[in-house]
Structure formats: structure tokens, C-alpha cells
Amino acid sequence: MKRCQVGEVAFYTIDELAAGPGVVAAVSTRHGGVSTGPLASLNLGFNCGDEPAHVRANRYRLCCALGLEPHRIVCARQVHGTVVRLVGEESAGAGFGDPAAALSAVDGLVTDQRGLALWLVFADCVPILAFDPDRPAVGIAHAGWRGTAGRIAAALVATMASTFGSRPECLRVAIGPCIGPCCYAVGEEVAAVVSAAVSDPSRVLVAATPYRLDLGEANRQILVAAGVAPAHIALSGQCTACRVDEFYSHRAQGGCAGRMAAVVAIR
Ligand SMILES: [Zn+2]
């Protein structure tokens, strides 16, 4: 992943996903927007107490920086679930300027429509972006501990396979910045349900009191178990809680955090 800046807007492009020029895949930072205070400055979420006009302005800024058309962004109301939905032109623009119009209760999106941009928001949870260069098709998922325990990453792969005929071993997948094992203390109940979802819990849980959880590694294991080639999985490894200078972190900011966006589209 490579840090880029267009005007004031800073973001990471996921070049590992875009083997060719045909894909836009990016994760935003907190830099380059108009929001203030703990939400400074590129807050892209409507549900964290910001002025809606600020969120809209920030969303337009990121679209401009990435060369995306706002009326073709598809946004979802995320609920820490495991539902992955196929979206087409009928969903273009959903929820971009008005959160009430976002697709309800989904945490994963897939499409094979060119120019339709799949957009989810994050502050510590794991962004998972996928690209099938053969179809082509793209997908995105939001995985906190609940989504990880429910294996939403595997649901994303399975949905792309059943919908587009994507072969898991041919997918390119990226795991973006998220809270790292350095900062993510969890209780026994969370440790147990995430352990049950992965192939090698010893690499996912740091045995300490309390446990510390590596959500990025957990999702990497779930993707491999779903058939994705390890060499095709790019792991950011950046911790959102360690880097509150660069990202928003729900944990590190005591719940007063803005939201980054992850976005993927076929050009
Ligand atoms: Zn950390």
C-alpha cells in the first residue's frame, strides 16, 4: 500500500490489488477534510456526531482525489453482521449524501459493474478489499471481531464465487489498516469466538492478561481457508490505534473517532 496525496487529501492506494490500471482500491486517512476537534479532519462517517455538511464535503473531496463519481458510490449501513450483497446500477449513489438511503444492514458488497464504487467506513475494524481480474469483479467487507468470528471474509469470497464464478485462488485481496494486536485487548468471550473461526489461534491471540487480538491475521487465515492464495493477500499491518496521527481509532480515541473509508471499483 502506498501513501498518496492529492491536494490536501491523503489516502493509501492498494497497488497489490490493482495489478493493472483497471481498479481503484484505496483507504483514506484522517487528513485533508473540513471536520474539526476529535473528528479532524477527513471524517467520512455520518454516525459519529459530525455536521452532515462536513461529512458530505469530505466525501466529495475523497471522490475527487480518487477520480470517482459521487453519484456512482454505493454505501451501506454497517451492523457488524456477515451479510454480503450483490449490487448493481440500481444502487448507484445509495447513501453517499444521505445516510438514510444507504443499503441497510449489510457489511459486504460485491459488483461487476464498471465505475460502481463500493464504499464502507471504518475506525479500527478491518477493511477487506477483493478483486477478481478474470471477470472482472470487486468486493469489499467490514470485519470487526463479530464479523471476523462470523467469517465475513469467507462469505465475501463465497459470494464472488457463486455470483461471478470467481476462483478463490485467483482473487487478489487486501487487508487494510486496522487495530493491531499491540492495542486490541479483548475478553475471554471474544477470544473464544474468534479462535473458533480461524485455523491457527496461536498466531491470532497474544496470550496475555487480557488477551490481545490480531484481527488482520485472523482475517488472513479465514481468507486462506476460503481458498485465497497466501501470495495474493496483502496485509497492511498498520495499527489504527498506534497511528491516531494518521487514522481514526474508536479504541484509542475513546469512542470519539471519525471514520475512514475503504473503496474499491472497476474503472
Ligand atoms: Zn497498536
PDB file of C-alpha atoms and ligand atoms in Angstrom:
ATOM      1  CA  MET A   1       0.000   0.000   0.000  1.00  0.00           C
ATOM      2  CA  LYS A   2       1.304   3.382  -0.936  1.00  0.00           C
ATOM      3  CA  ARG A   3       0.539   6.731   0.681  1.00  0.00           C
ATOM      4  CA  CYS A   4      -0.651   9.319  -1.807  1.00  0.00           C
ATOM      5  CA  GLN A   5      -1.775  12.899  -1.518  1.00  0.00           C
ATOM      6  CA  VAL A   6      -3.957  14.816  -3.959  1.00  0.00           C
ATOM      7  CA  GLY A   7      -4.345  18.416  -2.857  1.00  0.00           C
ATOM      8  CA  GLU A   8      -4.786  18.124   0.913  1.00  0.00           C
ATOM      9  CA  VAL A   9      -6.433  14.694   0.794  1.00  0.00           C
ATOM     10  CA  ALA A  10      -4.187  11.829   1.888  1.00  0.00           C
ATOM     11  CA  PHE A  11      -5.001   8.175   1.257  1.00  0.00           C
ATOM     12  CA  TYR A  12      -3.406   4.805   0.643  1.00  0.00           C
ATOM     13  CA  THR A  13      -3.713   3.128  -2.726  1.00  0.00           C
ATOM     14  CA  ILE A  14      -3.634  -0.633  -2.654  1.00  0.00           C
ATOM     15  CA  ASP A  15      -1.432  -1.387  -5.599  1.00  0.00           C
ATOM     16  CA  GLU A  16      -1.267  -5.079  -4.659  1.00  0.00           C
ATOM     17  CA  LEU A  17      -4.920  -5.323  -5.671  1.00  0.00           C
ATOM     18  CA  ALA A  18      -4.623  -3.383  -8.861  1.00  0.00           C
ATOM     19  CA  ALA A  19      -2.231  -5.491 -10.901  1.00  0.00           C
ATOM     20  CA  GLY A  20      -3.320  -3.375 -13.871  1.00  0.00           C
ATOM     21  CA  PRO A  21      -4.780   0.110 -14.197  1.00  0.00           C
ATOM     22  CA  GLY A  22      -8.307  -1.269 -14.184  1.00  0.00           C
ATOM     23  CA  VAL A  23      -9.090  -0.987 -10.481  1.00  0.00           C
ATOM     24  CA  VAL A  24      -9.434   1.786  -7.942  1.00  0.00           C
ATOM     25  CA  ALA A  25      -8.651   0.470  -4.453  1.00  0.00           C
ATOM     26  CA  ALA A  26      -7.934   2.839  -1.609  1.00  0.00           C
ATOM     27  CA  VAL A  27      -8.245   3.515   2.098  1.00  0.00           C
ATOM     28  CA  SER A  28      -8.476   7.080   3.366  1.00  0.00           C
ATOM     29  CA  THR A  29      -6.556   8.687   6.213  1.00  0.00           C
ATOM     30  CA  ARG A  30      -7.864  11.407   8.534  1.00  0.00           C
ATOM     31  CA  HIS A  31      -6.108  14.136   6.556  1.00  0.00           C
ATOM     32  CA  GLY A  32      -7.466  16.627   4.059  1.00  0.00           C
ATOM     33  CA  GLY A  33     -11.008  17.376   5.194  1.00  0.00           C
ATOM     34  CA  VAL A  34     -13.032  20.079   6.911  1.00  0.00           C
ATOM     35  CA  SER A  35     -14.109  18.370  10.156  1.00  0.00           C
ATOM     36  CA  THR A  36     -12.776  19.694  13.457  1.00  0.00           C
ATOM     37  CA  GLY A  37     -11.895  18.611  17.001  1.00  0.00           C
ATOM     38  CA  PRO A  38     -11.571  14.849  17.568  1.00  0.00           C
ATOM     39  CA  LEU A  39     -13.110  14.344  14.138  1.00  0.00           C
ATOM     40  CA  ALA A  40     -10.434  16.366  12.326  1.00  0.00           C
ATOM     41  CA  SER A  41     -10.351  16.360   9.517  1.00  0.00           C
ATOM     42  CA  LEU A  42     -11.456  13.900   6.810  1.00  0.00           C
ATOM     43  CA  ASN A  43     -14.315  12.238   8.690  1.00  0.00           C
ATOM     44  CA  LEU A  44     -16.393  10.190   6.253  1.00  0.00           C
ATOM     45  CA  GLY A  45     -18.994   8.772   8.643  1.00  0.00           C
ATOM     46  CA  PHE A  46     -22.432  10.290   9.281  1.00  0.00           C
ATOM     47  CA  ASN A  47     -22.988   8.455  12.552  1.00  0.00           C
ATOM     48  CA  CYS A  48     -20.292   9.878  14.803  1.00  0.00           C
ATOM     49  CA  GLY A  49     -21.682  13.304  15.653  1.00  0.00           C
ATOM     50  CA  ASP A  50     -20.244  15.363  12.821  1.00  0.00           C
ATOM     51  CA  GLU A  51     -22.043  18.057  10.842  1.00  0.00           C
ATOM     52  CA  PRO A  52     -23.633  16.269   7.873  1.00  0.00           C
ATOM     53  CA  ALA A  53     -22.409  19.100   5.615  1.00  0.00           C
ATOM     54  CA  HIS A  54     -18.853  18.390   6.733  1.00  0.00           C
ATOM     55  CA  VAL A  55     -19.209  14.690   6.012  1.00  0.00           C
ATOM     56  CA  ARG A  56     -20.609  15.419   2.558  1.00  0.00           C
ATOM     57  CA  ALA A  57     -17.803  17.866   1.807  1.00  0.00           C
ATOM     58  CA  ASN A  58     -15.223  15.321   2.931  1.00  0.00           C
ATOM     59  CA  ARG A  59     -16.796  12.569   0.871  1.00  0.00           C
ATOM     60  CA  TYR A  60     -16.697  14.788  -2.229  1.00  0.00           C
ATOM     61  CA  ARG A  61     -13.052  15.580  -1.543  1.00  0.00           C
ATOM     62  CA  LEU A  62     -12.082  11.917  -1.393  1.00  0.00           C
ATOM     63  CA  CYS A  63     -14.056  11.153  -4.552  1.00  0.00           C
ATOM     64  CA  CYS A  64     -12.284  13.949  -6.401  1.00  0.00           C
ATOM     65  CA  ALA A  65      -8.903  12.747  -5.175  1.00  0.00           C
ATOM     66  CA  LEU A  66      -9.614   9.187  -6.343  1.00  0.00           C
ATOM     67  CA  GLY A  67     -11.273  10.157  -9.621  1.00  0.00           C
ATOM     68  CA  LEU A  68     -14.603   8.580  -8.615  1.00  0.00           C
ATOM     69  CA  GLU A  69     -18.074   9.877  -9.424  1.00  0.00           C
ATOM     70  CA  PRO A  70     -20.130  10.571  -6.275  1.00  0.00           C
ATOM     71  CA  HIS A  71     -23.371   9.502  -7.950  1.00  0.00           C
ATOM     72  CA  ARG A  72     -21.913   6.040  -8.515  1.00  0.00           C
ATOM     73  CA  ILE A  73     -20.752   5.364  -4.951  1.00  0.00           C
ATOM     74  CA  VAL A  74     -22.645   2.647  -3.050  1.00  0.00           C
ATOM     75  CA  CYS A  75     -22.739   2.983   0.755  1.00  0.00           C
ATOM     76  CA  ALA A  76     -24.140   0.629   3.360  1.00  0.00           C
ATOM     77  CA  ARG A  77     -25.452   0.908   6.895  1.00  0.00           C
ATOM     78  CA  GLN A  78     -22.995  -1.441   8.594  1.00  0.00           C
ATOM     79  CA  VAL A  79     -24.168  -3.545  11.503  1.00  0.00           C
ATOM     80  CA  HIS A  80     -21.225  -5.866  12.355  1.00  0.00           C
ATOM     81  CA  GLY A  81     -23.037  -8.666  10.574  1.00  0.00           C
ATOM     82  CA  THR A  82     -21.979 -11.132   7.889  1.00  0.00           C
ATOM     83  CA  VAL A  83     -24.359 -10.304   5.040  1.00  0.00           C
ATOM     84  CA  VAL A  84     -22.685  -9.706   1.662  1.00  0.00           C
ATOM     85  CA  ARG A  85     -24.866  -8.219  -1.039  1.00  0.00           C
ATOM     86  CA  LEU A  86     -24.573  -8.063  -4.819  1.00  0.00           C
ATOM     87  CA  VAL A  87     -25.154  -4.507  -6.018  1.00  0.00           C
ATOM     88  CA  GLY A  88     -25.827  -3.109  -9.471  1.00  0.00           C
ATOM     89  CA  GLU A  89     -26.681   0.193 -11.109  1.00  0.00           C
ATOM     90  CA  GLU A  90     -29.938   0.456  -9.148  1.00  0.00           C
ATOM     91  CA  SER A  91     -27.821   1.122  -6.039  1.00  0.00           C
ATOM     92  CA  ALA A  92     -25.591   3.790  -7.587  1.00  0.00           C
ATOM     93  CA  GLY A  93     -25.298   6.750  -5.241  1.00  0.00           C
ATOM     94  CA  ALA A  94     -27.082   4.999  -2.364  1.00  0.00           C
ATOM     95  CA  GLY A  95     -26.282   6.662   0.939  1.00  0.00           C
ATOM     96  CA  PHE A  96     -23.472   8.845  -0.347  1.00  0.00           C
ATOM     97  CA  GLY A  97     -25.048  12.141   0.710  1.00  0.00           C
ATOM     98  CA  ASP A  98     -27.921  10.836   2.826  1.00  0.00           C
ATOM     99  CA  PRO A  99     -27.266   8.055   5.330  1.00  0.00           C
ATOM    100  CA  ALA A 100     -30.958   7.137   5.401  1.00  0.00           C
ATOM    101  CA  ALA A 101     -30.626   5.995   1.788  1.00  0.00           C
ATOM    102  CA  ALA A 102     -27.685   3.630   2.421  1.00  0.00           C
ATOM    103  CA  LEU A 103     -28.230  -0.066   1.825  1.00  0.00           C
ATOM    104  CA  SER A 104     -29.482  -1.395   5.110  1.00  0.00           C
ATOM    105  CA  ALA A 105     -27.788  -3.942   7.335  1.00  0.00           C
ATOM    106  CA  VAL A 106     -25.002  -5.204   5.127  1.00  0.00           C
ATOM    107  CA  ASP A 107     -21.285  -5.414   5.845  1.00  0.00           C
ATOM    108  CA  GLY A 108     -20.118  -6.683   2.479  1.00  0.00           C
ATOM    109  CA  LEU A 109     -20.741  -5.613  -1.117  1.00  0.00           C
ATOM    110  CA  VAL A 110     -19.809  -7.106  -4.493  1.00  0.00           C
ATOM    111  CA  THR A 111     -20.279  -5.911  -8.062  1.00  0.00           C
ATOM    112  CA  ASP A 112     -19.095  -6.468 -11.601  1.00  0.00           C
ATOM    113  CA  GLN A 113     -20.360  -3.097 -12.843  1.00  0.00           C
ATOM    114  CA  ARG A 114     -17.696  -0.753 -14.122  1.00  0.00           C
ATOM    115  CA  GLY A 115     -17.438   2.555 -12.307  1.00  0.00           C
ATOM    116  CA  LEU A 116     -19.716   1.474  -9.471  1.00  0.00           C
ATOM    117  CA  ALA A 117     -17.661   2.139  -6.327  1.00  0.00           C
ATOM    118  CA  LEU A 118     -18.188   0.037  -3.187  1.00  0.00           C
ATOM    119  CA  TRP A 119     -17.653   2.145  -0.080  1.00  0.00           C
ATOM    120  CA  LEU A 120     -17.580   1.161   3.596  1.00  0.00           C
ATOM    121  CA  VAL A 121     -16.396   3.101   6.660  1.00  0.00           C
ATOM    122  CA  PHE A 122     -14.013   2.084   9.427  1.00  0.00           C
ATOM    123  CA  ALA A 123     -12.378   3.103  12.692  1.00  0.00           C
ATOM    124  CA  ASP A 124     -10.339   0.094  13.931  1.00  0.00           C
ATOM    125  CA  CYS A 125     -12.357  -2.632  12.191  1.00  0.00           C
ATOM    126  CA  VAL A 126     -10.753  -4.477   9.284  1.00  0.00           C
ATOM    127  CA  PRO A 127     -11.309  -3.335   5.691  1.00  0.00           C
ATOM    128  CA  ILE A 128     -11.116  -6.264   3.264  1.00  0.00           C
ATOM    129  CA  LEU A 129     -10.979  -5.450  -0.440  1.00  0.00           C
ATOM    130  CA  ALA A 130     -11.086  -8.061  -3.199  1.00  0.00           C
ATOM    131  CA  PHE A 131     -10.553  -8.051  -6.947  1.00  0.00           C
ATOM    132  CA  ASP A 132     -11.161 -10.790  -9.480  1.00  0.00           C
ATOM    133  CA  PRO A 133      -9.053  -9.833 -12.515  1.00  0.00           C
ATOM    134  CA  ASP A 134     -10.688 -12.517 -14.702  1.00  0.00           C
ATOM    135  CA  ARG A 135     -14.331 -11.467 -14.539  1.00  0.00           C
ATOM    136  CA  PRO A 136     -13.537  -8.638 -13.607  1.00  0.00           C
ATOM    137  CA  ALA A 137     -15.380  -8.071 -10.328  1.00  0.00           C
ATOM    138  CA  VAL A 138     -14.727  -6.411  -6.988  1.00  0.00           C
ATOM    139  CA  GLY A 139     -15.841  -6.837  -3.398  1.00  0.00           C
ATOM    140  CA  ILE A 140     -15.439  -5.229  -0.004  1.00  0.00           C
ATOM    141  CA  ALA A 141     -16.169  -6.247   3.578  1.00  0.00           C
ATOM    142  CA  HIS A 142     -16.131  -4.754   7.078  1.00  0.00           C
ATOM    143  CA  ALA A 143     -14.843  -7.090   9.790  1.00  0.00           C
ATOM    144  CA  GLY A 144     -14.707  -6.171  13.460  1.00  0.00           C
ATOM    145  CA  TRP A 145     -14.486  -9.016  15.952  1.00  0.00           C
ATOM    146  CA  ARG A 146     -18.098 -10.004  15.317  1.00  0.00           C
ATOM    147  CA  GLY A 147     -17.682 -10.060  11.545  1.00  0.00           C
ATOM    148  CA  THR A 148     -14.391 -11.909  11.924  1.00  0.00           C
ATOM    149  CA  ALA A 149     -15.967 -14.512  14.215  1.00  0.00           C
ATOM    150  CA  GLY A 150     -18.754 -14.865  11.630  1.00  0.00           C
ATOM    151  CA  ARG A 151     -16.143 -15.258   8.859  1.00  0.00           C
ATOM    152  CA  ILE A 152     -17.443 -12.448   6.682  1.00  0.00           C
ATOM    153  CA  ALA A 153     -14.185 -12.657   4.691  1.00  0.00           C
ATOM    154  CA  ALA A 154     -15.130 -16.198   3.659  1.00  0.00           C
ATOM    155  CA  ALA A 155     -18.654 -15.020   2.855  1.00  0.00           C
ATOM    156  CA  LEU A 156     -17.165 -12.364   0.584  1.00  0.00           C
ATOM    157  CA  VAL A 157     -15.111 -14.980  -1.282  1.00  0.00           C
ATOM    158  CA  ALA A 158     -18.069 -17.361  -1.489  1.00  0.00           C
ATOM    159  CA  THR A 159     -20.361 -14.633  -2.798  1.00  0.00           C
ATOM    160  CA  MET A 160     -17.890 -13.690  -5.519  1.00  0.00           C
ATOM    161  CA  ALA A 161     -17.526 -17.377  -6.430  1.00  0.00           C
ATOM    162  CA  SER A 162     -21.247 -18.076  -6.593  1.00  0.00           C
ATOM    163  CA  THR A 163     -22.197 -14.792  -8.256  1.00  0.00           C
ATOM    164  CA  PHE A 164     -19.382 -14.256 -10.723  1.00  0.00           C
ATOM    165  CA  GLY A 165     -17.733 -17.666 -10.946  1.00  0.00           C
ATOM    166  CA  SER A 166     -14.643 -16.166  -9.302  1.00  0.00           C
ATOM    167  CA  ARG A 167     -12.000 -18.751  -8.463  1.00  0.00           C
ATOM    168  CA  PRO A 168     -10.794 -18.059  -4.909  1.00  0.00           C
ATOM    169  CA  GLU A 169      -7.198 -18.875  -5.832  1.00  0.00           C
ATOM    170  CA  CYS A 170      -7.273 -16.140  -8.488  1.00  0.00           C
ATOM    171  CA  LEU A 171      -8.653 -13.371  -6.261  1.00  0.00           C
ATOM    172  CA  ARG A 172      -6.401 -10.555  -5.130  1.00  0.00           C
ATOM    173  CA  VAL A 173      -7.292  -9.483  -1.603  1.00  0.00           C
ATOM    174  CA  ALA A 174      -6.075  -6.681   0.644  1.00  0.00           C
ATOM    175  CA  ILE A 175      -6.460  -6.312   4.396  1.00  0.00           C
ATOM    176  CA  GLY A 176      -6.245  -2.616   5.190  1.00  0.00           C
ATOM    177  CA  PRO A 177      -5.171  -0.702   8.292  1.00  0.00           C
ATOM    178  CA  CYS A 178      -6.976  -1.841  11.436  1.00  0.00           C
ATOM    179  CA  ILE A 179      -6.378  -2.061  15.167  1.00  0.00           C
ATOM    180  CA  GLY A 180      -3.353  -4.278  15.795  1.00  0.00           C
ATOM    181  CA  PRO A 181      -2.520  -6.876  18.443  1.00  0.00           C
ATOM    182  CA  CYS A 182      -0.382  -4.202  20.104  1.00  0.00           C
ATOM    183  CA  CYS A 183      -3.541  -2.284  21.051  1.00  0.00           C
ATOM    184  CA  TYR A 184      -6.544  -4.588  20.898  1.00  0.00           C
ATOM    185  CA  ALA A 185      -7.249  -6.086  24.330  1.00  0.00           C
ATOM    186  CA  VAL A 186     -10.260  -8.397  24.409  1.00  0.00           C
ATOM    187  CA  GLY A 187     -12.020 -10.557  26.977  1.00  0.00           C
ATOM    188  CA  GLU A 188     -12.245 -14.330  27.053  1.00  0.00           C
ATOM    189  CA  GLU A 189     -15.574 -14.486  25.264  1.00  0.00           C
ATOM    190  CA  VAL A 190     -14.292 -12.569  22.228  1.00  0.00           C
ATOM    191  CA  ALA A 191     -11.042 -14.543  22.273  1.00  0.00           C
ATOM    192  CA  ALA A 192     -13.012 -17.787  22.217  1.00  0.00           C
ATOM    193  CA  VAL A 193     -15.346 -16.965  19.331  1.00  0.00           C
ATOM    194  CA  VAL A 194     -12.563 -15.574  17.146  1.00  0.00           C
ATOM    195  CA  SER A 195     -10.349 -18.588  17.955  1.00  0.00           C
ATOM    196  CA  ALA A 196     -13.109 -20.879  16.766  1.00  0.00           C
ATOM    197  CA  ALA A 197     -13.219 -19.081  13.402  1.00  0.00           C
ATOM    198  CA  VAL A 198      -9.537 -19.353  12.467  1.00  0.00           C
ATOM    199  CA  SER A 199      -7.152 -22.173  11.602  1.00  0.00           C
ATOM    200  CA  ASP A 200      -4.258 -21.219  13.904  1.00  0.00           C
ATOM    201  CA  PRO A 201      -5.442 -19.334  17.001  1.00  0.00           C
ATOM    202  CA  SER A 202      -1.906 -19.253  18.409  1.00  0.00           C
ATOM    203  CA  ARG A 203      -0.989 -16.673  15.765  1.00  0.00           C
ATOM    204  CA  VAL A 204      -4.177 -14.656  16.296  1.00  0.00           C
ATOM    205  CA  LEU A 205      -4.250 -14.299  20.067  1.00  0.00           C
ATOM    206  CA  VAL A 206      -1.436 -12.969  22.165  1.00  0.00           C
ATOM    207  CA  ALA A 207      -1.551 -14.952  25.379  1.00  0.00           C
ATOM    208  CA  ALA A 208      -1.592 -12.156  27.908  1.00  0.00           C
ATOM    209  CA  THR A 209      -3.975 -10.851  30.539  1.00  0.00           C
ATOM    210  CA  PRO A 210      -6.124  -9.606  28.987  1.00  0.00           C
ATOM    211  CA  TYR A 211      -5.830 -11.350  25.633  1.00  0.00           C
ATOM    212  CA  ARG A 212      -4.728  -9.288  22.689  1.00  0.00           C
ATOM    213  CA  LEU A 213      -6.251 -10.000  19.315  1.00  0.00           C
ATOM    214  CA  ASP A 214      -4.744  -9.729  15.823  1.00  0.00           C
ATOM    215  CA  LEU A 215      -7.787  -9.137  13.626  1.00  0.00           C
ATOM    216  CA  GLY A 216      -5.700  -8.734  10.467  1.00  0.00           C
ATOM    217  CA  GLU A 217      -4.063 -12.137  10.907  1.00  0.00           C
ATOM    218  CA  ALA A 218      -7.414 -13.705  11.803  1.00  0.00           C
ATOM    219  CA  ASN A 219      -8.917 -12.478   8.547  1.00  0.00           C
ATOM    220  CA  ARG A 220      -5.836 -13.577   6.603  1.00  0.00           C
ATOM    221  CA  GLN A 221      -6.292 -17.113   7.939  1.00  0.00           C
ATOM    222  CA  ILE A 222     -10.008 -17.074   7.122  1.00  0.00           C
ATOM    223  CA  LEU A 223      -9.225 -15.979   3.546  1.00  0.00           C
ATOM    224  CA  VAL A 224      -6.636 -18.749   3.124  1.00  0.00           C
ATOM    225  CA  ALA A 225      -9.100 -21.312   4.469  1.00  0.00           C
ATOM    226  CA  ALA A 226     -11.594 -19.992   1.894  1.00  0.00           C
ATOM    227  CA  GLY A 227      -9.137 -20.778  -0.901  1.00  0.00           C
ATOM    228  CA  VAL A 228      -7.373 -17.464  -1.472  1.00  0.00           C
ATOM    229  CA  ALA A 229      -3.682 -17.936  -2.299  1.00  0.00           C
ATOM    230  CA  PRO A 230      -1.473 -16.633   0.543  1.00  0.00           C
ATOM    231  CA  ALA A 231       0.696 -14.855  -2.018  1.00  0.00           C
ATOM    232  CA  HIS A 232      -2.387 -12.964  -3.211  1.00  0.00           C
ATOM    233  CA  ILE A 233      -3.198 -11.468   0.194  1.00  0.00           C
ATOM    234  CA  ALA A 234      -1.694  -8.088   1.023  1.00  0.00           C
ATOM    235  CA  LEU A 235      -1.694  -7.175   4.697  1.00  0.00           C
ATOM    236  CA  SER A 236      -1.259  -3.509   5.598  1.00  0.00           C
ATOM    237  CA  GLY A 237      -0.027  -4.231   9.108  1.00  0.00           C
ATOM    238  CA  GLN A 238      -0.590  -0.598  10.130  1.00  0.00           C
ATOM    239  CA  CYS A 239      -2.307  -0.215  13.505  1.00  0.00           C
ATOM    240  CA  THR A 240      -5.016   2.444  13.588  1.00  0.00           C
ATOM    241  CA  ALA A 241      -4.723   2.838  17.381  1.00  0.00           C
ATOM    242  CA  CYS A 242      -0.942   3.329  17.287  1.00  0.00           C
ATOM    243  CA  ARG A 243      -1.332   5.838  14.471  1.00  0.00           C
ATOM    244  CA  VAL A 244      -4.029   8.273  15.574  1.00  0.00           C
ATOM    245  CA  ASP A 245      -1.914  10.902  13.833  1.00  0.00           C
ATOM    246  CA  GLU A 246      -2.825   9.186  10.535  1.00  0.00           C
ATOM    247  CA  PHE A 247      -6.065   7.263  11.144  1.00  0.00           C
ATOM    248  CA  TYR A 248      -9.173   7.325  13.310  1.00  0.00           C
ATOM    249  CA  SER A 249      -9.316   4.793  16.138  1.00  0.00           C
ATOM    250  CA  HIS A 250     -12.515   4.075  18.060  1.00  0.00           C
ATOM    251  CA  ARG A 251     -10.492   2.495  20.870  1.00  0.00           C
ATOM    252  CA  ALA A 252      -7.645   4.976  21.086  1.00  0.00           C
ATOM    253  CA  GLN A 253      -9.951   7.999  20.839  1.00  0.00           C
ATOM    254  CA  GLY A 254     -12.361   6.780  23.492  1.00  0.00           C
ATOM    255  CA  GLY A 255     -15.253   6.365  21.082  1.00  0.00           C
ATOM    256  CA  CYS A 256     -14.987   9.942  19.765  1.00  0.00           C
ATOM    257  CA  ALA A 257     -13.470   8.969  16.444  1.00  0.00           C
ATOM    258  CA  GLY A 258     -14.321   9.816  12.869  1.00  0.00           C
ATOM    259  CA  ARG A 259     -14.434   7.217  10.129  1.00  0.00           C
ATOM    260  CA  MET A 260     -12.113   6.347   7.266  1.00  0.00           C
ATOM    261  CA  ALA A 261     -13.480   4.905   4.051  1.00  0.00           C
ATOM    262  CA  ALA A 262     -12.254   1.949   2.084  1.00  0.00           C
ATOM    263  CA  VAL A 263     -13.382   1.957  -1.528  1.00  0.00           C
ATOM    264  CA  VAL A 264     -12.989  -0.375  -4.479  1.00  0.00           C
ATOM    265  CA  ALA A 265     -14.229  -0.031  -8.047  1.00  0.00           C
ATOM    266  CA  ILE A 266     -13.560  -1.331 -11.533  1.00  0.00           C
ATOM    267  CA  ARG A 267     -12.575   1.626 -13.680  1.00  0.00           C
TER     268      ARG A 267
HETATM  269 ZN    ZN B   1      -1.198  -0.598  18.011  1.00  0.00          ZN
END
